[in-house]
Short mmCIF file of N, CA and C in Angstrom, two decimals:
data_model
loop_
_atom_site.label_atom_id
_atom_site.label_comp_id
_atom_site.label_asym_id
_atom_site.label_seq_id
_atom_site.Cartn_x
_atom_site.Cartn_y
_atom_site.Cartn_z
N UNK A 631 0.90 -1.25 -0.09
CA UNK A 631 -0.06 -0.09 -0.10
C UNK A 631 0.88 1.20 -0.22
N UNK A 632 1.96 1.36 0.65
CA UNK A 632 2.76 2.53 0.95
C UNK A 632 3.53 2.71 -0.60
N UNK A 633 3.89 1.53 -1.15
CA UNK A 633 4.41 1.73 -2.49
C UNK A 633 3.56 2.53 -3.44
N UNK A 634 2.13 1.96 -3.27
CA UNK A 634 1.25 2.74 -4.50
C UNK A 634 1.01 4.13 -3.83
N UNK A 635 0.97 4.49 -2.58
CA UNK A 635 0.92 5.92 -2.48
C UNK A 635 2.47 6.61 -2.62
N UNK A 636 3.48 6.22 -2.14
CA UNK A 636 4.62 6.97 -2.93
C UNK A 636 4.46 7.03 -4.27
N UNK A 637 4.08 5.97 -5.31
CA UNK A 637 4.06 6.40 -6.64
C UNK A 637 3.11 7.20 -7.13
N UNK A 638 2.07 7.27 -6.33
CA UNK A 638 1.15 8.29 -6.60
C UNK A 638 1.58 9.69 -6.27
N UNK A 639 2.50 9.89 -5.52
CA UNK A 639 2.82 11.34 -5.00
C UNK A 639 4.12 11.45 -5.96
N UNK A 640 4.85 10.72 -7.02
CA UNK A 640 5.92 10.81 -7.73
C UNK A 640 5.86 12.04 -8.60
N UNK A 641 5.40 12.97 -8.44
CA UNK A 641 5.40 14.18 -9.33
C UNK A 641 4.77 13.70 -10.74
N UNK A 642 5.37 14.18 -11.61
CA UNK A 642 4.78 13.85 -13.16
C UNK A 642 5.09 12.55 -13.79
N UNK A 643 5.75 11.83 -12.94
CA UNK A 643 6.14 10.41 -13.39
C UNK A 643 4.99 9.75 -13.54
N UNK A 644 4.71 8.82 -14.80
CA UNK A 644 3.59 7.88 -14.50
C UNK A 644 3.59 6.58 -13.92
N UNK A 645 2.78 5.98 -13.67
CA UNK A 645 2.73 4.79 -12.71
C UNK A 645 3.63 3.69 -13.45
N UNK A 646 3.76 3.60 -14.62
CA UNK A 646 4.66 2.70 -15.41
C UNK A 646 5.95 3.20 -14.99
N UNK A 647 6.22 4.47 -15.01
CA UNK A 647 7.84 4.83 -14.90
C UNK A 647 8.08 4.70 -13.36
N UNK A 648 7.14 4.76 -12.51
CA UNK A 648 7.14 4.34 -10.97
C UNK A 648 7.48 3.04 -10.84
N UNK A 649 6.84 2.07 -11.50
CA UNK A 649 7.01 0.61 -11.31
C UNK A 649 8.49 0.39 -12.01
N UNK A 650 8.78 0.94 -12.94
CA UNK A 650 10.02 0.56 -13.76
C UNK A 650 11.16 1.09 -12.49
N UNK A 651 11.02 2.16 -11.99
CA UNK A 651 12.16 2.65 -11.25
C UNK A 651 12.06 1.45 -9.85
N UNK A 652 10.86 1.37 -9.10
CA UNK A 652 10.92 0.61 -7.92
C UNK A 652 11.46 -0.94 -8.57
N UNK A 653 11.14 -1.18 -9.32
CA UNK A 653 11.15 -2.88 -9.98
C UNK A 653 13.02 -2.82 -9.88
N UNK A 654 13.60 -1.52 -10.64
CA UNK A 654 14.84 -1.70 -10.84
C UNK A 654 15.53 -1.75 -9.49
N UNK A 655 15.12 -1.11 -8.55
CA UNK A 655 16.09 -1.08 -7.36
C UNK A 655 15.53 -2.37 -6.74
N UNK A 656 14.28 -2.72 -6.83
CA UNK A 656 13.90 -4.09 -5.97
C UNK A 656 14.80 -5.24 -6.68
N UNK A 657 14.99 -5.22 -7.99
CA UNK A 657 15.84 -6.54 -8.38
C UNK A 657 17.18 -6.32 -8.19
N UNK A 658 17.83 -5.11 -8.01
CA UNK A 658 19.08 -5.19 -7.55
C UNK A 658 19.04 -5.47 -6.23
N UNK A 659 18.28 -5.01 -5.20
CA UNK A 659 18.41 -5.73 -4.02
C UNK A 659 18.28 -7.05 -3.77
N UNK A 660 17.26 -7.51 -4.42
CA UNK A 660 17.07 -8.89 -4.56
C UNK A 660 18.27 -9.86 -4.99
N UNK A 661 18.99 -9.20 -6.00
CA UNK A 661 20.33 -9.97 -6.59
C UNK A 661 20.98 -9.72 -5.51
N UNK A 662 21.29 -8.42 -4.73
CA UNK A 662 22.33 -8.87 -3.76
C UNK A 662 22.01 -9.65 -2.47
N UNK A 663 20.94 -9.33 -2.31
CA UNK A 663 20.44 -10.31 -1.05
C UNK A 663 20.86 -11.76 -1.29
N UNK A 664 20.20 -12.39 -2.69
CA UNK A 664 20.51 -13.64 -2.94
C UNK A 664 21.93 -13.67 -3.15
N UNK A 665 22.73 -13.17 -3.58
CA UNK A 665 24.27 -13.32 -3.94
C UNK A 665 24.83 -13.23 -2.60
N UNK A 666 24.71 -12.41 -1.62
CA UNK A 666 25.20 -12.61 -0.41
C UNK A 666 24.82 -13.67 0.46
N UNK A 667 23.55 -14.04 0.41
CA UNK A 667 23.15 -15.10 1.32
C UNK A 667 23.77 -16.59 0.98
N UNK A 668 24.07 -16.80 -0.48
CA UNK A 668 24.81 -17.92 -0.93
C UNK A 668 26.10 -18.26 -0.33
N UNK A 669 26.59 -17.34 0.20
CA UNK A 669 27.79 -17.61 0.82
C UNK A 669 27.98 -17.65 2.54
N UNK A 670 27.01 -17.02 2.99
CA UNK A 670 26.83 -17.08 4.46
C UNK A 670 26.39 -18.40 4.95
N UNK A 671 27.29 -18.94 5.94
CA UNK A 671 26.71 -20.29 6.41
C UNK A 671 27.18 -20.18 8.29
N UNK A 672 26.56 -19.69 8.97
CA UNK A 672 26.41 -19.36 10.36
C UNK A 672 26.92 -20.80 11.02
N UNK A 673 26.58 -21.86 10.49
CA UNK A 673 26.65 -23.03 11.11
C UNK A 673 27.86 -23.84 10.90
N UNK A 674 28.96 -23.47 10.03
CA UNK A 674 29.95 -24.13 9.51
C UNK A 674 30.96 -24.15 10.84
N UNK A 675 31.69 -25.05 10.89
CA UNK A 675 32.57 -25.40 11.92
C UNK A 675 33.65 -24.12 12.11
N UNK A 676 34.13 -23.44 11.08
CA UNK A 676 34.99 -22.43 11.10
C UNK A 676 34.33 -21.21 11.80
N UNK A 677 33.01 -21.05 11.56
CA UNK A 677 32.39 -19.73 12.21
C UNK A 677 32.12 -20.25 13.81
N UNK A 678 31.65 -21.39 13.58
CA UNK A 678 31.34 -21.69 15.06
C UNK A 678 32.64 -21.64 15.92
N UNK A 679 33.80 -21.82 15.49
CA UNK A 679 34.78 -21.73 16.48
C UNK A 679 35.23 -20.47 16.86
N UNK A 680 35.03 -19.58 16.39
CA UNK A 680 35.54 -18.11 16.31
C UNK A 680 34.90 -17.58 17.60
N UNK A 681 35.74 -16.86 18.28
CA UNK A 681 35.44 -16.17 19.47
C UNK A 681 34.79 -14.80 19.11
N UNK A 682 33.13 -14.59 19.98
CA UNK A 682 32.65 -13.77 19.17
C UNK A 682 32.28 -13.12 20.51
N UNK A 683 32.24 -11.65 20.35
CA UNK A 683 31.76 -10.70 21.68
C UNK A 683 30.44 -10.84 22.28
N UNK A 684 30.14 -10.88 23.36
CA UNK A 684 29.17 -11.03 24.10
C UNK A 684 27.82 -10.29 23.70
N UNK A 685 28.08 -9.26 22.89
CA UNK A 685 27.03 -8.34 22.49
C UNK A 685 26.64 -8.88 21.13
N UNK A 686 27.14 -9.80 20.49
CA UNK A 686 26.75 -10.32 19.37
C UNK A 686 25.31 -10.57 19.04
N UNK A 687 24.16 -10.30 18.32
CA UNK A 687 22.87 -10.82 18.34
C UNK A 687 22.91 -12.27 18.23
N UNK A 688 21.99 -12.74 18.50
CA UNK A 688 21.50 -14.27 18.12
C UNK A 688 21.32 -14.28 16.65
N UNK A 689 21.97 -15.52 16.20
CA UNK A 689 21.66 -15.85 14.73
C UNK A 689 20.44 -15.39 14.15
N UNK A 690 19.33 -15.86 14.51
CA UNK A 690 17.87 -15.24 14.11
C UNK A 690 17.73 -13.84 13.98
N UNK A 691 18.43 -13.00 14.74
CA UNK A 691 18.28 -11.55 14.75
C UNK A 691 18.46 -11.09 13.28
N UNK A 692 19.65 -11.73 12.74
CA UNK A 692 20.19 -11.41 11.12
C UNK A 692 19.14 -11.17 10.18
N UNK A 693 18.19 -12.47 10.20
CA UNK A 693 17.33 -12.51 9.11
C UNK A 693 16.09 -11.34 9.47
N UNK A 694 16.03 -11.45 10.59
CA UNK A 694 14.80 -10.41 11.25
C UNK A 694 15.18 -9.00 11.08
N UNK A 695 16.35 -8.88 11.19
CA UNK A 695 16.89 -7.37 10.39
C UNK A 695 17.00 -7.09 9.19
N UNK A 696 17.87 -7.92 8.53
CA UNK A 696 17.70 -7.74 7.24
C UNK A 696 16.76 -7.70 6.32
N UNK A 697 15.64 -8.34 6.58
CA UNK A 697 14.22 -8.32 5.72
C UNK A 697 13.89 -7.02 5.82
N UNK A 698 13.46 -6.41 6.91
CA UNK A 698 13.00 -5.11 6.53
C UNK A 698 13.97 -3.94 6.06
N UNK A 699 15.23 -4.20 6.57
CA UNK A 699 16.14 -3.29 5.83
C UNK A 699 16.56 -3.38 4.45
N UNK A 700 16.20 -4.63 3.66
CA UNK A 700 16.09 -4.66 2.41
C UNK A 700 14.74 -4.07 1.80
N UNK A 701 13.76 -4.36 2.50
CA UNK A 701 12.41 -3.47 1.87
C UNK A 701 12.62 -2.03 2.02
N UNK A 702 13.26 -1.69 3.02
CA UNK A 702 13.64 -0.04 3.09
C UNK A 702 14.53 0.20 1.93
N UNK A 703 15.56 -0.43 1.55
CA UNK A 703 16.30 -0.07 0.62
C UNK A 703 15.52 0.16 -0.84
N UNK A 704 14.64 -0.70 -1.11
CA UNK A 704 13.74 -0.66 -2.26
C UNK A 704 12.77 0.37 -2.01
N UNK A 705 12.17 0.61 -0.94
CA UNK A 705 11.28 1.61 -0.99
C UNK A 705 12.01 3.15 -1.02
N UNK A 706 13.15 3.25 -0.39
CA UNK A 706 13.88 4.56 -0.29
C UNK A 706 14.32 4.85 -1.59
N UNK A 707 15.14 3.59 -1.96
CA UNK A 707 15.84 3.73 -3.47
C UNK A 707 14.86 3.89 -4.50
N UNK A 708 14.02 3.64 -4.50
CA UNK A 708 12.92 3.73 -5.81
C UNK A 708 12.17 5.20 -5.27
N UNK A 709 11.95 5.65 -4.39
CA UNK A 709 11.53 7.07 -4.15
C UNK A 709 12.67 8.15 -4.65
N UNK A 710 13.73 7.80 -3.99
CA UNK A 710 15.07 8.76 -4.62
C UNK A 710 15.06 8.69 -6.15
N UNK A 711 15.04 7.49 -6.65
CA UNK A 711 15.13 7.57 -8.09
C UNK A 711 13.98 8.10 -8.70
N UNK A 712 12.84 8.02 -8.06
CA UNK A 712 11.65 8.51 -8.64
C UNK A 712 11.77 10.25 -8.88
N UNK A 713 12.34 10.74 -7.49
CA UNK A 713 12.60 12.30 -7.50
C UNK A 713 13.70 12.78 -7.93
N UNK A 714 14.63 12.07 -8.62
CA UNK A 714 15.85 12.62 -9.08
C UNK A 714 16.03 13.17 -10.42
N UNK A 715 16.84 14.33 -10.69
CA UNK A 715 16.65 14.71 -11.91
C UNK A 715 17.60 13.85 -12.89
N UNK A 716 17.97 13.96 -13.93
CA UNK A 716 18.64 12.98 -14.85
C UNK A 716 20.03 12.94 -14.34
N UNK A 717 20.40 13.84 -14.16
CA UNK A 717 22.00 13.68 -13.51
C UNK A 717 22.16 13.12 -12.27
N UNK A 718 21.09 13.44 -11.39
CA UNK A 718 21.14 12.76 -10.06
C UNK A 718 20.90 11.34 -10.33
N UNK A 719 19.94 10.98 -11.28
CA UNK A 719 19.60 9.67 -11.43
C UNK A 719 20.61 8.54 -11.75
N UNK A 720 21.69 8.97 -12.67
CA UNK A 720 22.95 8.43 -13.03
C UNK A 720 23.50 8.07 -11.60
N UNK A 721 24.11 9.26 -11.15
CA UNK A 721 24.77 9.24 -9.80
C UNK A 721 24.18 8.29 -8.88
N UNK A 722 22.85 8.61 -8.63
CA UNK A 722 22.32 7.72 -7.39
C UNK A 722 22.24 6.11 -8.01
N UNK A 723 21.90 5.96 -9.04
CA UNK A 723 21.96 4.38 -9.68
C UNK A 723 23.33 3.81 -9.61
N UNK A 724 24.34 4.61 -9.76
CA UNK A 724 25.65 4.19 -9.46
C UNK A 724 26.15 3.74 -8.32
N UNK A 725 25.82 4.76 -7.25
CA UNK A 725 26.02 4.75 -5.99
C UNK A 725 25.40 3.49 -5.37
N UNK A 726 24.19 3.49 -5.51
CA UNK A 726 23.46 2.09 -5.25
C UNK A 726 23.71 0.80 -5.67
N UNK A 727 24.30 1.04 -7.00
CA UNK A 727 24.81 -0.30 -7.39
C UNK A 727 26.37 -0.97 -6.98
N UNK A 728 27.16 0.01 -6.60
CA UNK A 728 28.23 -0.13 -5.72
C UNK A 728 27.92 -0.41 -4.14
N UNK A 729 26.72 0.07 -3.70
CA UNK A 729 26.62 -0.29 -2.54
C UNK A 729 25.93 -1.63 -2.32
N UNK A 730 25.03 -1.94 -3.31
CA UNK A 730 24.56 -3.63 -3.38
C UNK A 730 25.75 -4.55 -3.74
N UNK A 731 26.61 -3.92 -4.28
CA UNK A 731 27.75 -5.05 -4.62
C UNK A 731 28.56 -5.25 -3.36
N UNK A 732 28.94 -4.18 -2.87
CA UNK A 732 29.52 -4.46 -1.43
C UNK A 732 28.81 -5.22 -0.44
N UNK A 733 27.47 -5.10 -0.36
CA UNK A 733 26.70 -5.49 0.42
C UNK A 733 26.40 -7.01 0.00
N UNK A 734 26.44 -7.57 -1.13
CA UNK A 734 26.67 -9.01 -1.47
C UNK A 734 27.94 -9.62 -1.17
N UNK A 735 29.03 -8.78 -1.19
CA UNK A 735 30.35 -9.31 -1.09
C UNK A 735 30.79 -9.50 0.37
N UNK A 736 30.10 -9.18 1.24
CA UNK A 736 30.35 -9.45 2.87
C UNK A 736 30.62 -11.08 2.68
N UNK A 737 29.44 -11.81 2.64
CA UNK A 737 29.65 -13.35 3.07
C UNK A 737 30.63 -13.98 2.22
N UNK A 738 31.08 -13.35 1.14
CA UNK A 738 32.07 -13.64 0.19
C UNK A 738 33.37 -13.77 0.82
N UNK A 739 33.63 -12.63 1.54
CA UNK A 739 34.77 -12.25 1.83
C UNK A 739 34.97 -12.88 3.52
N UNK A 740 34.08 -12.79 4.13
CA UNK A 740 34.24 -13.54 5.73
C UNK A 740 34.01 -14.64 5.54
N UNK A 741 32.77 -15.22 5.25
CA UNK A 741 32.42 -16.79 5.65
C UNK A 741 33.38 -17.68 4.47
N UNK A 742 33.25 -17.09 3.05
CA UNK A 742 33.99 -18.23 2.10
C UNK A 742 35.46 -18.07 2.42
N UNK A 743 35.83 -16.95 2.17
CA UNK A 743 37.21 -16.75 2.25
C UNK A 743 37.84 -17.01 3.70
N UNK A 744 36.99 -17.12 4.91
CA UNK A 744 37.07 -17.37 6.15
C UNK A 744 38.40 -16.33 6.74
N UNK A 745 37.94 -15.21 6.27
CA UNK A 745 39.00 -14.10 6.84
C UNK A 745 38.42 -13.03 7.37
N UNK A 746 38.35 -12.70 8.77
CA UNK A 746 37.71 -11.54 9.30
C UNK A 746 38.11 -10.21 8.91
N UNK A 747 39.15 -10.18 8.52
CA UNK A 747 39.96 -9.06 8.13
C UNK A 747 39.55 -8.39 6.88
N UNK A 748 39.19 -9.58 5.74
CA UNK A 748 38.68 -9.06 4.69
C UNK A 748 37.29 -8.75 5.16
N UNK A 749 36.44 -9.62 5.63
CA UNK A 749 35.09 -9.27 5.98
C UNK A 749 35.01 -7.78 6.64
N UNK A 750 35.77 -7.53 7.47
CA UNK A 750 36.19 -6.11 8.00
C UNK A 750 36.08 -5.11 6.70
N UNK A 751 36.92 -5.30 5.80
CA UNK A 751 37.21 -4.26 4.93
C UNK A 751 35.72 -4.20 3.95
N UNK A 752 35.26 -4.89 3.82
CA UNK A 752 33.99 -5.23 3.05
C UNK A 752 32.91 -4.39 4.10
N UNK A 753 32.83 -4.85 5.28
CA UNK A 753 31.79 -4.08 6.17
C UNK A 753 32.07 -2.47 6.39
N UNK A 754 33.30 -2.35 6.43
CA UNK A 754 33.75 -0.73 6.53
C UNK A 754 33.17 -0.07 5.20
N UNK A 755 33.68 -0.72 4.10
CA UNK A 755 33.35 -0.01 2.80
C UNK A 755 31.73 0.00 2.54
N UNK A 756 31.01 -1.23 3.22
CA UNK A 756 29.78 -1.08 3.05
C UNK A 756 29.01 0.31 3.74
N UNK A 757 29.40 0.19 5.05
CA UNK A 757 28.91 1.21 6.02
C UNK A 757 29.11 2.65 5.10
N UNK A 758 30.41 2.86 4.93
CA UNK A 758 30.65 3.91 4.47
C UNK A 758 29.79 4.44 3.05
N UNK A 759 29.59 3.58 2.30
CA UNK A 759 28.66 3.53 1.22
C UNK A 759 27.19 3.77 1.44
N UNK A 760 26.82 3.12 2.51
CA UNK A 760 25.33 3.48 2.94
C UNK A 760 25.40 4.81 3.37
N UNK A 761 26.31 5.43 4.30
CA UNK A 761 26.18 6.69 4.67
C UNK A 761 26.42 7.81 3.34
N UNK A 762 27.08 7.43 2.30
CA UNK A 762 27.00 8.22 1.11
C UNK A 762 25.79 8.14 0.71
N UNK A 763 25.07 7.07 0.62
CA UNK A 763 23.72 6.98 0.02
C UNK A 763 22.73 7.85 0.78
N UNK A 764 23.05 8.08 2.11
CA UNK A 764 22.08 8.67 2.79
C UNK A 764 22.10 10.20 2.45
N UNK A 765 23.59 10.50 2.28
CA UNK A 765 23.95 12.09 1.98
C UNK A 765 23.36 12.41 0.57
N UNK A 766 23.44 11.40 -0.45
CA UNK A 766 23.02 11.57 -1.71
C UNK A 766 21.56 11.62 -1.81
N UNK A 767 20.92 10.89 -0.85
CA UNK A 767 19.39 10.96 -0.98
C UNK A 767 18.88 12.25 -0.24
N UNK A 768 19.57 12.67 0.66
CA UNK A 768 19.24 14.01 1.44
C UNK A 768 19.21 15.17 0.30
N UNK A 769 19.95 15.12 -0.75
CA UNK A 769 20.06 15.88 -1.85
C UNK A 769 18.75 15.94 -2.77
N UNK A 770 18.18 14.70 -2.59
CA UNK A 770 16.90 14.49 -3.31
C UNK A 770 15.64 14.43 -3.00
N UNK A 771 15.68 13.86 -1.51
CA UNK A 771 14.55 13.68 -0.98
C UNK A 771 14.86 13.42 0.47
N UNK A 772 14.43 14.04 1.43
CA UNK A 772 14.63 13.86 2.69
C UNK A 772 14.14 12.45 3.26
N UNK A 773 12.85 12.55 3.03
CA UNK A 773 12.19 11.14 3.18
C UNK A 773 13.12 9.98 3.06
N UNK A 774 13.39 9.97 1.82
CA UNK A 774 14.25 8.83 1.44
C UNK A 774 15.58 8.52 1.94
N UNK A 775 16.03 9.59 2.71
CA UNK A 775 17.36 9.84 3.29
C UNK A 775 17.18 9.15 4.54
N UNK A 776 16.00 9.78 5.22
CA UNK A 776 15.63 9.41 6.65
C UNK A 776 15.30 7.77 6.72
N UNK A 777 14.89 7.21 5.68
CA UNK A 777 14.33 5.64 5.70
C UNK A 777 15.50 5.07 5.52
N UNK A 778 16.92 5.55 5.12
CA UNK A 778 17.92 4.85 4.85
C UNK A 778 18.87 4.63 6.00
N UNK A 779 18.81 5.78 7.10
CA UNK A 779 19.34 5.73 8.24
C UNK A 779 19.46 4.21 8.92
N UNK A 780 18.26 3.69 9.08
CA UNK A 780 18.54 2.16 9.66
C UNK A 780 19.32 1.31 8.89
N UNK A 781 19.69 1.39 7.86
CA UNK A 781 20.51 0.33 7.09
C UNK A 781 21.79 0.89 7.06
N UNK A 782 22.06 2.23 7.11
CA UNK A 782 23.65 2.86 7.42
C UNK A 782 23.83 2.45 8.82
N UNK A 783 22.91 2.45 9.69
CA UNK A 783 23.13 2.38 11.13
C UNK A 783 23.68 0.70 11.40
N UNK A 784 22.81 -0.14 10.74
CA UNK A 784 22.96 -1.56 10.83
C UNK A 784 24.37 -2.12 10.50
N UNK A 785 24.70 -1.45 9.27
CA UNK A 785 25.77 -1.89 8.61
C UNK A 785 27.21 -1.13 9.50
N UNK A 786 26.93 -0.10 10.13
CA UNK A 786 27.93 0.64 10.91
C UNK A 786 28.02 -0.29 12.31
N UNK A 787 27.22 -0.79 12.79
CA UNK A 787 27.13 -2.03 13.87
C UNK A 787 27.79 -3.15 13.42
N UNK A 788 27.34 -3.61 12.17
CA UNK A 788 28.13 -4.86 11.52
C UNK A 788 29.63 -4.87 11.71
N UNK A 789 29.92 -3.43 11.43
CA UNK A 789 31.43 -3.06 10.95
C UNK A 789 32.11 -3.39 12.32
N UNK A 790 31.34 -2.89 13.50
CA UNK A 790 32.08 -2.73 14.80
C UNK A 790 32.13 -4.41 15.19
N UNK A 791 31.13 -4.96 15.07
CA UNK A 791 30.67 -6.55 15.28
C UNK A 791 31.92 -7.21 14.60
N UNK A 792 32.31 -7.07 13.42
CA UNK A 792 33.10 -7.43 12.54
C UNK A 792 34.55 -7.24 13.25
N UNK A 793 34.52 -6.07 13.37
CA UNK A 793 36.14 -5.52 13.88
C UNK A 793 36.15 -6.17 15.34
N UNK A 794 35.45 -6.54 16.12
CA UNK A 794 35.92 -7.16 17.29
C UNK A 794 35.89 -8.68 17.35
N UNK A 795 35.07 -9.29 16.05
CA UNK A 795 35.60 -10.42 15.92
C UNK A 795 36.94 -10.94 15.22
N UNK A 796 37.04 -9.73 14.29
CA UNK A 796 38.55 -10.04 13.88
C UNK A 796 39.64 -9.79 14.98
N UNK A 797 39.67 -8.75 16.21
CA UNK A 797 40.38 -8.70 17.10
C UNK A 797 40.56 -9.86 17.91
N UNK A 798 39.46 -10.35 18.45
CA UNK A 798 39.46 -11.55 19.20
C UNK A 798 39.88 -12.95 18.61
N UNK A 799 40.01 -12.90 17.21
CA UNK A 799 40.57 -14.15 16.74
C UNK A 799 41.92 -13.83 16.00
N UNK A 800 42.61 -12.65 16.18
CA UNK A 800 43.95 -12.48 15.40
C UNK A 800 45.16 -13.43 16.66
#
């Protein structure tokens, strides 16, 4: 319902253009989520053997957090895309593509490579990219920027968590 409301408020763009834009962002988010999830295995022996800080959330929390975060990226990313000028649109799309690529890369760098420091490099780059998306979105639409703050905050938390795991296991 909120998607339809957002599309109806999207200025001069037609519903077809809005569906295209939200669909583009949704496809990118779905691809990143799928690509990243293929590498993540919190039940493998290597990961279970790692020392983890006492403030690490339980495994079930990660799925519970990522599902709405991915939804907010679609909603806010689509909203920013709808309200952007042609030059902003190119820049926004490129920044979002970089961000989603980094997002997908975490599982591969941490779980598949079995290297907490590689995972840390990717989570740090992802968090910086998220805050860049918030900054870019703020130039286009304040609501989109505000809606991306939980994603950027979670990725910042993930960076701190990853840094502590790397430290504890060096």
